[in-house]
Short mmCIF file of C-alpha atoms and ligand atoms in Angstrom, two decimals:
data_model
loop_
_atom_site.label_atom_id
_atom_site.label_comp_id
_atom_site.label_asym_id
_atom_site.label_seq_id
_atom_site.Cartn_x
_atom_site.Cartn_y
_atom_site.Cartn_z
CA MET A 1 81.14 24.05 223.08
CA PRO A 2 79.32 27.19 221.81
CA THR A 3 77.34 26.86 218.58
CA ALA A 4 77.30 29.37 215.73
CA PHE A 5 74.76 29.50 212.93
CA ILE A 6 75.86 31.30 209.76
CA THR A 7 73.79 32.33 206.74
CA GLY A 8 75.87 33.03 203.62
CA ILE A 9 78.23 30.20 204.65
CA THR A 10 79.59 29.69 201.10
CA GLY A 11 80.49 33.36 200.62
CA GLN A 12 83.85 34.96 201.36
CA ASP A 13 82.89 36.10 204.87
CA GLY A 14 81.00 32.93 205.77
CA ARG A 15 84.08 30.82 205.00
CA HIS A 16 86.46 33.11 206.89
CA LEU A 17 84.13 33.27 209.87
CA ALA A 18 83.59 29.50 209.93
CA GLU A 19 87.36 28.97 210.00
CA PHE A 20 87.81 31.57 212.72
CA LEU A 21 85.04 30.19 214.96
CA HIS A 22 86.16 26.58 214.44
CA GLY A 23 89.62 27.67 215.60
CA ARG A 24 88.01 29.01 218.77
CA GLY A 25 86.31 25.70 219.51
CA TYR A 26 82.85 26.46 218.14
CA ARG A 27 80.46 24.00 216.58
CA VAL A 28 79.77 25.70 213.23
CA CYS A 29 76.48 25.27 211.36
CA GLY A 30 75.92 26.88 207.97
CA MET A 31 72.65 27.41 206.17
CA MET A 32 72.44 26.45 202.51
CA LYS A 33 69.51 26.69 200.16
CA GLY A 34 68.40 24.26 197.44
CA GLN A 35 69.00 20.53 197.27
CA HIS A 36 71.70 20.75 194.57
CA ASN A 37 73.61 23.83 195.64
CA PRO A 38 76.68 23.90 193.37
CA ARG A 39 78.81 25.31 196.19
CA ALA A 40 78.14 22.42 198.58
CA GLU A 41 81.11 20.41 197.32
CA MET A 42 83.49 23.34 197.60
CA LEU A 43 82.35 23.87 201.19
CA ARG A 44 82.78 20.19 202.05
CA ASP A 45 86.35 20.21 200.67
CA GLU A 46 87.39 23.48 202.24
CA LEU A 47 85.57 23.34 205.59
CA PRO A 48 84.60 19.71 206.28
CA PHE A 49 83.69 20.52 209.90
CA VAL A 50 80.74 22.75 208.92
CA GLU A 51 77.32 21.16 209.57
CA VAL A 52 75.11 22.12 206.65
CA VAL A 53 71.52 22.99 207.52
CA PRO A 54 68.86 23.55 204.86
CA GLY A 55 67.07 26.90 204.82
CA ASP A 56 66.45 30.06 202.87
CA LEU A 57 66.33 33.75 203.84
CA ASN A 58 63.17 34.03 201.75
CA ASP A 59 61.36 31.47 203.88
CA LEU A 60 60.66 32.28 207.54
CA THR A 61 59.46 28.76 208.37
CA SER A 62 62.72 27.28 207.14
CA LEU A 63 64.66 29.73 209.33
CA VAL A 64 62.63 28.82 212.40
CA LYS A 65 63.16 25.12 211.73
CA ALA A 66 66.89 25.61 211.19
CA ILE A 67 67.35 27.49 214.47
CA GLU A 68 65.18 25.02 216.39
CA GLN A 69 67.37 22.22 215.07
CA VAL A 70 70.72 23.92 215.64
CA GLN A 71 69.99 25.74 218.94
CA PRO A 72 72.74 28.30 218.30
CA ASP A 73 74.31 30.65 220.80
CA GLU A 74 75.22 33.05 218.01
CA PHE A 75 73.49 33.81 214.70
CA TYR A 76 75.56 35.54 212.01
CA ASN A 77 73.42 36.86 209.16
CA LEU A 78 75.88 37.13 206.28
CA GLY A 79 73.55 35.87 203.54
CA ALA A 80 72.58 38.44 200.90
CA ILE A 81 72.53 39.31 197.23
CA SER A 82 75.83 41.11 197.75
CA PHE A 83 76.90 42.26 194.29
CA VAL A 84 75.94 45.93 193.99
CA ALA A 85 75.97 45.94 190.16
CA MET A 86 73.55 43.02 190.03
CA SER A 87 71.17 44.69 192.46
CA PHE A 88 70.28 47.26 189.78
CA ASN A 89 68.99 44.46 187.53
CA GLN A 90 67.40 42.37 190.27
CA ALA A 91 66.17 45.06 192.62
CA GLU A 92 63.12 43.18 193.86
CA LEU A 93 65.08 40.01 194.60
CA THR A 94 67.71 42.10 196.39
CA ALA A 95 65.07 43.85 198.50
CA ASN A 96 63.65 40.48 199.41
CA VAL A 97 66.85 38.64 200.34
CA THR A 98 69.17 41.44 201.46
CA GLY A 99 66.44 43.54 203.11
CA LEU A 100 63.44 41.45 204.17
CA GLY A 101 65.71 38.44 204.78
CA VAL A 102 67.06 40.30 207.83
CA LEU A 103 63.56 40.78 209.19
CA ARG A 104 62.84 37.07 208.74
CA ALA A 105 66.10 36.11 210.45
CA LEU A 106 65.37 38.41 213.40
CA GLU A 107 61.81 37.15 213.62
CA ALA A 108 63.06 33.55 213.67
CA VAL A 109 65.50 34.42 216.47
CA ARG A 110 62.67 36.14 218.38
CA ILE A 111 60.34 33.16 217.95
CA VAL A 112 62.84 30.49 218.94
CA GLY A 113 64.62 32.71 221.45
CA GLY A 114 67.02 30.30 223.11
CA PRO A 115 67.20 29.57 226.85
CA GLN A 116 66.25 32.40 229.26
CA ASN A 117 69.77 32.72 230.61
CA ASN A 118 71.41 32.40 227.21
CA PRO A 119 69.34 34.09 224.48
CA ILE A 120 70.59 33.83 220.90
CA ARG A 121 72.94 36.68 219.98
CA PHE A 122 72.43 38.13 216.50
CA TYR A 123 74.90 39.76 214.10
CA GLN A 124 73.73 41.66 211.01
CA ALA A 125 76.17 42.24 208.16
CA SER A 126 75.52 45.89 207.40
CA SER A 127 77.54 47.73 204.80
CA SER A 128 79.34 50.98 204.03
CA GLU A 129 77.17 51.05 200.88
CA MET A 130 74.51 52.51 203.19
CA PHE A 131 76.54 55.76 203.28
CA GLY A 132 76.49 55.96 199.46
CA LYS A 133 76.62 59.63 198.49
CA VAL A 134 78.50 60.44 201.64
CA ARG A 135 77.34 63.23 203.94
CA GLU A 136 80.64 63.47 205.82
CA VAL A 137 84.23 62.26 205.59
CA PRO A 138 85.19 59.93 207.20
CA GLN A 139 82.00 57.99 207.94
CA ASN A 140 81.21 56.81 211.46
CA GLU A 141 78.26 55.17 213.27
CA LEU A 142 76.35 58.48 213.35
CA THR A 143 76.82 59.49 209.69
CA PRO A 144 73.44 59.72 207.91
CA PHE A 145 72.74 57.18 205.17
CA HIS A 146 72.22 58.01 201.48
CA PRO A 147 72.31 54.68 199.62
CA ARG A 148 72.96 54.69 195.87
CA SER A 149 71.80 51.23 194.79
CA PRO A 150 68.97 48.79 195.49
CA TYR A 151 71.59 46.84 197.46
CA GLY A 152 72.40 49.87 199.62
CA VAL A 153 68.71 50.60 200.17
CA ALA A 154 68.06 46.99 201.24
CA LYS A 155 71.03 47.13 203.65
CA VAL A 156 69.64 50.33 205.21
CA PHE A 157 66.40 48.45 205.91
CA GLY A 158 68.39 45.54 207.37
CA HIS A 159 70.34 47.90 209.61
CA HIS A 160 67.31 49.76 210.92
CA ILE A 161 65.25 46.63 211.51
CA THR A 162 68.13 45.15 213.52
CA VAL A 163 68.28 48.26 215.71
CA ASN A 164 64.48 48.19 215.96
CA TYR A 165 64.37 44.57 217.17
CA ARG A 166 67.05 45.37 219.74
CA GLU A 167 65.06 48.35 221.02
CA SER A 168 61.60 46.74 220.77
CA TYR A 169 62.24 43.22 222.03
CA GLY A 170 65.52 43.52 223.91
CA LEU A 171 67.30 41.18 221.49
CA TYR A 172 71.07 41.06 221.69
CA ALA A 173 71.38 42.27 218.09
CA CYS A 174 74.40 44.07 216.60
CA SER A 175 74.91 45.68 213.24
CA GLY A 176 78.46 45.72 211.90
CA ILE A 177 78.86 48.43 209.28
CA LEU A 178 81.68 46.84 207.34
CA PHE A 179 83.60 48.72 204.68
CA ASN A 180 84.90 46.77 201.66
CA HIS A 181 86.90 43.74 202.69
CA GLU A 182 88.75 41.54 200.26
CA GLY A 183 91.19 38.67 199.95
CA PRO A 184 91.85 35.51 197.92
CA LYS A 185 88.38 34.15 198.73
CA ARG A 186 86.67 37.17 197.15
CA GLY A 187 84.36 36.41 194.21
CA LEU A 188 85.78 37.11 190.76
CA GLU A 189 83.06 39.65 189.97
CA PHE A 190 84.24 42.18 192.57
CA VAL A 191 86.74 44.71 191.30
CA THR A 192 89.75 43.78 193.48
CA ARG A 193 89.70 40.08 192.66
CA LYS A 194 88.77 40.78 189.04
CA ILE A 195 91.93 42.89 188.79
CA THR A 196 94.35 40.51 190.55
CA ASN A 197 92.95 37.44 188.82
CA THR A 198 92.82 38.86 185.30
CA ALA A 199 96.22 40.49 185.65
CA ALA A 200 97.67 37.12 186.74
CA ARG A 201 96.04 35.51 183.70
CA ILE A 202 97.51 38.17 181.40
CA LYS A 203 100.92 37.60 182.93
CA LEU A 204 100.58 33.87 182.22
CA GLY A 205 99.42 34.48 178.65
CA VAL A 206 95.89 33.17 179.23
CA ASP A 207 94.09 36.53 178.84
CA ARG A 208 94.94 39.62 176.84
CA GLU A 209 93.05 42.44 178.46
CA LEU A 210 91.24 43.57 181.58
CA VAL A 211 87.92 45.33 180.98
CA LEU A 212 86.73 47.62 183.76
CA GLY A 213 84.30 50.45 184.53
CA ASN A 214 84.92 53.51 186.71
CA LEU A 215 88.55 53.73 187.83
CA ASP A 216 88.07 56.86 189.97
CA ALA A 217 85.89 55.30 192.69
CA LYS A 218 87.63 55.26 196.08
CA ARG A 219 87.16 52.56 198.66
CA ASP A 220 88.37 51.76 202.17
CA TRP A 221 89.66 48.23 201.48
CA GLY A 222 90.59 45.88 204.31
CA TYR A 223 91.29 42.15 204.64
CA ALA A 224 88.24 39.92 205.16
CA GLY A 225 90.13 37.69 207.62
CA ASP A 226 90.56 40.68 209.95
CA TYR A 227 86.93 41.74 209.64
CA VAL A 228 85.29 38.47 210.72
CA LYS A 229 87.08 38.79 214.07
CA ALA A 230 85.24 42.09 214.58
CA MET A 231 81.91 40.32 213.97
CA TRP A 232 82.68 37.83 216.70
CA LEU A 233 83.93 40.52 219.11
CA MET A 234 80.63 42.40 218.74
CA LEU A 235 78.76 39.37 220.06
CA GLN A 236 81.05 38.98 223.10
CA GLN A 237 80.27 42.36 224.72
CA ASP A 238 78.02 43.08 227.73
CA GLN A 239 75.69 45.21 225.61
CA PRO A 240 74.78 44.93 221.92
CA ASP A 241 75.76 47.92 219.75
CA ASP A 242 76.62 48.98 216.19
CA TYR A 243 80.16 49.46 214.93
CA VAL A 244 81.94 50.76 211.83
CA ILE A 245 84.68 48.34 210.73
CA ALA A 246 87.20 49.92 208.38
CA THR A 247 90.90 50.68 207.97
CA GLY A 248 90.57 54.48 207.89
CA GLU A 249 92.45 54.65 204.56
CA THR A 250 91.02 55.11 201.09
CA HIS A 251 92.40 54.19 197.64
CA SER A 252 91.06 54.46 194.10
CA VAL A 253 90.42 51.55 191.75
CA GLU A 254 93.26 53.01 189.67
CA GLU A 255 95.67 52.76 192.62
CA PHE A 256 94.65 49.13 193.11
CA LEU A 257 95.38 48.50 189.43
CA GLU A 258 98.73 50.24 189.57
CA LEU A 259 99.91 48.27 192.57
CA THR A 260 98.72 44.94 191.10
CA PHE A 261 100.65 45.41 187.84
CA GLU A 262 103.67 46.69 189.76
CA GLN A 263 103.66 43.64 192.03
CA LEU A 264 103.40 41.32 189.03
CA GLY A 265 106.43 43.09 187.50
CA MET A 266 104.36 44.08 184.44
CA GLY A 267 105.02 47.83 184.58
CA ASP A 268 102.35 50.25 183.37
CA TRP A 269 98.79 48.85 183.53
CA ARG A 270 97.43 51.09 180.73
CA PRO A 271 98.29 48.88 177.72
CA TYR A 272 96.31 46.02 179.28
CA VAL A 273 93.19 47.84 180.46
CA ARG A 274 90.09 48.92 178.54
CA GLN A 275 87.09 50.70 179.99
CA ASP A 276 83.60 49.63 178.98
CA PRO A 277 80.41 51.56 179.82
CA LYS A 278 78.70 48.28 180.71
CA PHE A 279 80.72 48.17 183.94
CA PHE A 280 79.66 51.66 185.01
CA ARG A 281 76.73 51.82 187.46
CA PRO A 282 73.57 53.92 187.08
CA ALA A 283 74.51 55.66 190.35
CA GLU A 284 77.99 55.41 191.83
CA VAL A 285 79.45 55.61 195.32
CA ASP A 286 82.46 57.85 194.73
CA LEU A 287 84.28 57.88 198.04
CA LEU A 288 84.21 55.70 201.12
CA ILE A 289 86.49 56.02 204.10
CA GLY A 290 85.51 54.71 207.50
CA ASP A 291 86.35 55.85 211.01
CA PRO A 292 86.84 52.70 213.13
CA THR A 293 87.57 54.58 216.38
CA LYS A 294 84.61 53.11 218.28
CA ALA A 295 85.56 49.53 217.32
CA ARG A 296 89.14 50.19 218.35
CA GLU A 297 88.20 51.71 221.70
CA GLN A 298 85.31 49.45 222.69
CA LEU A 299 86.16 46.13 221.02
CA GLY A 300 89.94 46.46 220.98
CA TRP A 301 89.75 45.66 217.25
CA ARG A 302 92.20 46.93 214.67
CA PRO A 303 93.01 45.78 211.12
CA GLU A 304 96.24 43.83 210.80
CA VAL A 305 96.68 43.69 207.00
CA GLY A 306 97.44 46.98 205.21
CA PHE A 307 96.59 47.95 201.62
CA ARG A 308 99.92 46.94 200.03
CA GLU A 309 99.94 43.64 201.89
CA LEU A 310 96.36 42.94 200.83
CA VAL A 311 97.14 43.49 197.15
CA ALA A 312 100.31 41.36 197.47
CA MET A 313 98.37 38.53 199.14
CA MET A 314 95.75 38.52 196.38
CA VAL A 315 98.29 38.78 193.55
CA GLU A 316 100.38 35.96 194.98
CA HIS A 317 97.33 33.77 195.42
CA ASP A 318 95.99 34.38 191.91
CA LEU A 319 99.32 33.76 190.25
CA ALA A 320 99.62 30.40 192.04
CA TYR A 321 95.94 29.58 191.43
CA GLU A 322 96.04 30.34 187.70
CA SER A 323 99.41 28.58 187.25
CA ALA A 324 97.96 25.45 188.87
CA ARG A 325 94.93 25.60 186.57
CA LEU A 326 97.24 25.80 183.56
CA ARG A 327 99.10 22.67 184.65
CA ARG A 328 95.87 20.69 184.99
O1 F7E B 1 83.11 47.71 193.28
C1 F7E B 1 84.18 50.00 190.59
C2 F7E B 1 82.71 50.00 190.97
O2 F7E B 1 81.91 45.54 193.05
C3 F7E B 1 84.01 48.62 193.83
C4 F7E B 1 80.40 44.47 198.16
O3 F7E B 1 81.04 43.53 198.97
O4 F7E B 1 81.59 46.27 199.19
C5 F7E B 1 81.29 45.68 197.94
O5 F7E B 1 80.62 46.60 197.10
C6 F7E B 1 84.15 49.83 192.90
C7 F7E B 1 82.81 50.42 192.44
O6 F7E B 1 82.39 46.48 195.36
C8 F7E B 1 84.55 47.60 187.91
O7 F7E B 1 81.97 50.90 190.15
C9 F7E B 1 85.13 49.64 188.29
O8 F7E B 1 82.88 51.81 192.54
O9 F7E B 1 84.23 45.55 194.05
P1 F7E B 1 82.94 46.22 193.89
P2 F7E B 1 81.32 47.50 195.98
O10 F7E B 1 80.30 47.89 194.99
O11 F7E B 1 82.09 48.60 196.65
C10 F7E B 1 80.48 46.72 199.95
C11 F7E B 1 80.98 47.23 201.29
C12 F7E B 1 79.40 45.72 200.06
O12 F7E B 1 78.67 45.67 201.04
C13 F7E B 1 79.10 44.91 198.84
O13 F7E B 1 78.37 43.74 199.16
O14 F7E B 1 84.82 49.42 191.73
N1 F7E B 1 84.48 49.21 189.39
N2 F7E B 1 85.19 48.67 187.37
C14 F7E B 1 84.10 47.94 189.19
N3 F7E B 1 83.46 47.06 189.99
C15 F7E B 1 83.26 45.81 189.52
N4 F7E B 1 82.65 44.91 190.32
N5 F7E B 1 83.66 45.43 188.26
C16 F7E B 1 84.32 46.28 187.42
O15 F7E B 1 84.68 45.93 186.30
#
């Protein structure tokens, strides 16, 4: 039975990946920090098979101990301060966890190593935010980076240090440059889930308005459940490499809004939405659209859930979720 070790186990991607790997017969270990992590109970309820291992991306010794204990075949580094807006206020923390955390994880993998004939394979969760103020459209593995937030800058470091450890020490280390990926497990602070959840609450009479920032930003939104499969595929190849994972389609925040209100049968979204400068960012990423050709050709990966289906899945989930909360 192969063993996977996942940082960021309580996040959207960690939970999807744990489910996916469990389904493929893996023993799944997830790293969690702090002795009273408020998300521990949620994880136990949702994914009881996950073995929780203490550790912190800010603490190299804890990472070494965790890997020594788990002896993983595959290490998925999904842990990060992942909310771009927050990274402007907590830039140093973001640099430490999202950037230097990758170095610590790689160093721990290098130190512990794994058996000669089966060295630990490493996956780094890189991000389309590295492209930022885009230099070309669409973006592929060779597009230069121009990050627009402390989060994006930290991810650029994480990407380059992963490539560097591969080239310097021969580690099997891959960087997956994932474009935005969403779904019902997405945190409520991200724009897609904020829209579907608040719109569902308005429909049910719980909330009155939806307050947003920039509606013009365009993103390449896919389904998180599809994207974790790409992570796994990257670690099953003969050679480690870097891949863009995206749908190849882009849509604005406004289009996401429109479709959400349409699917809820609420008509025009405008009467319900107010814009507030506090949700605008000091520097914005205006347009992202990825070119997943390499992943399609080399990994045989392609997204299965389209934009309309994704919105419908999230709307349906949030309507049921908020209705159940009302009944409680
Ligand atoms: O913002 C605009 C906002 O926070 C999307 C993370 O997973 O994907 C994610 O980063 C867009 C931005 O995601 C609101 O200005 C408008 O242009 O959902 P988001 P993100 O920043 O694209 C990448 C790939 C990652 O790696 C990140 O970890 O929506 N927007 N109004 C808003 N955004 C938020 N959050 N809230 C608003 O009210």
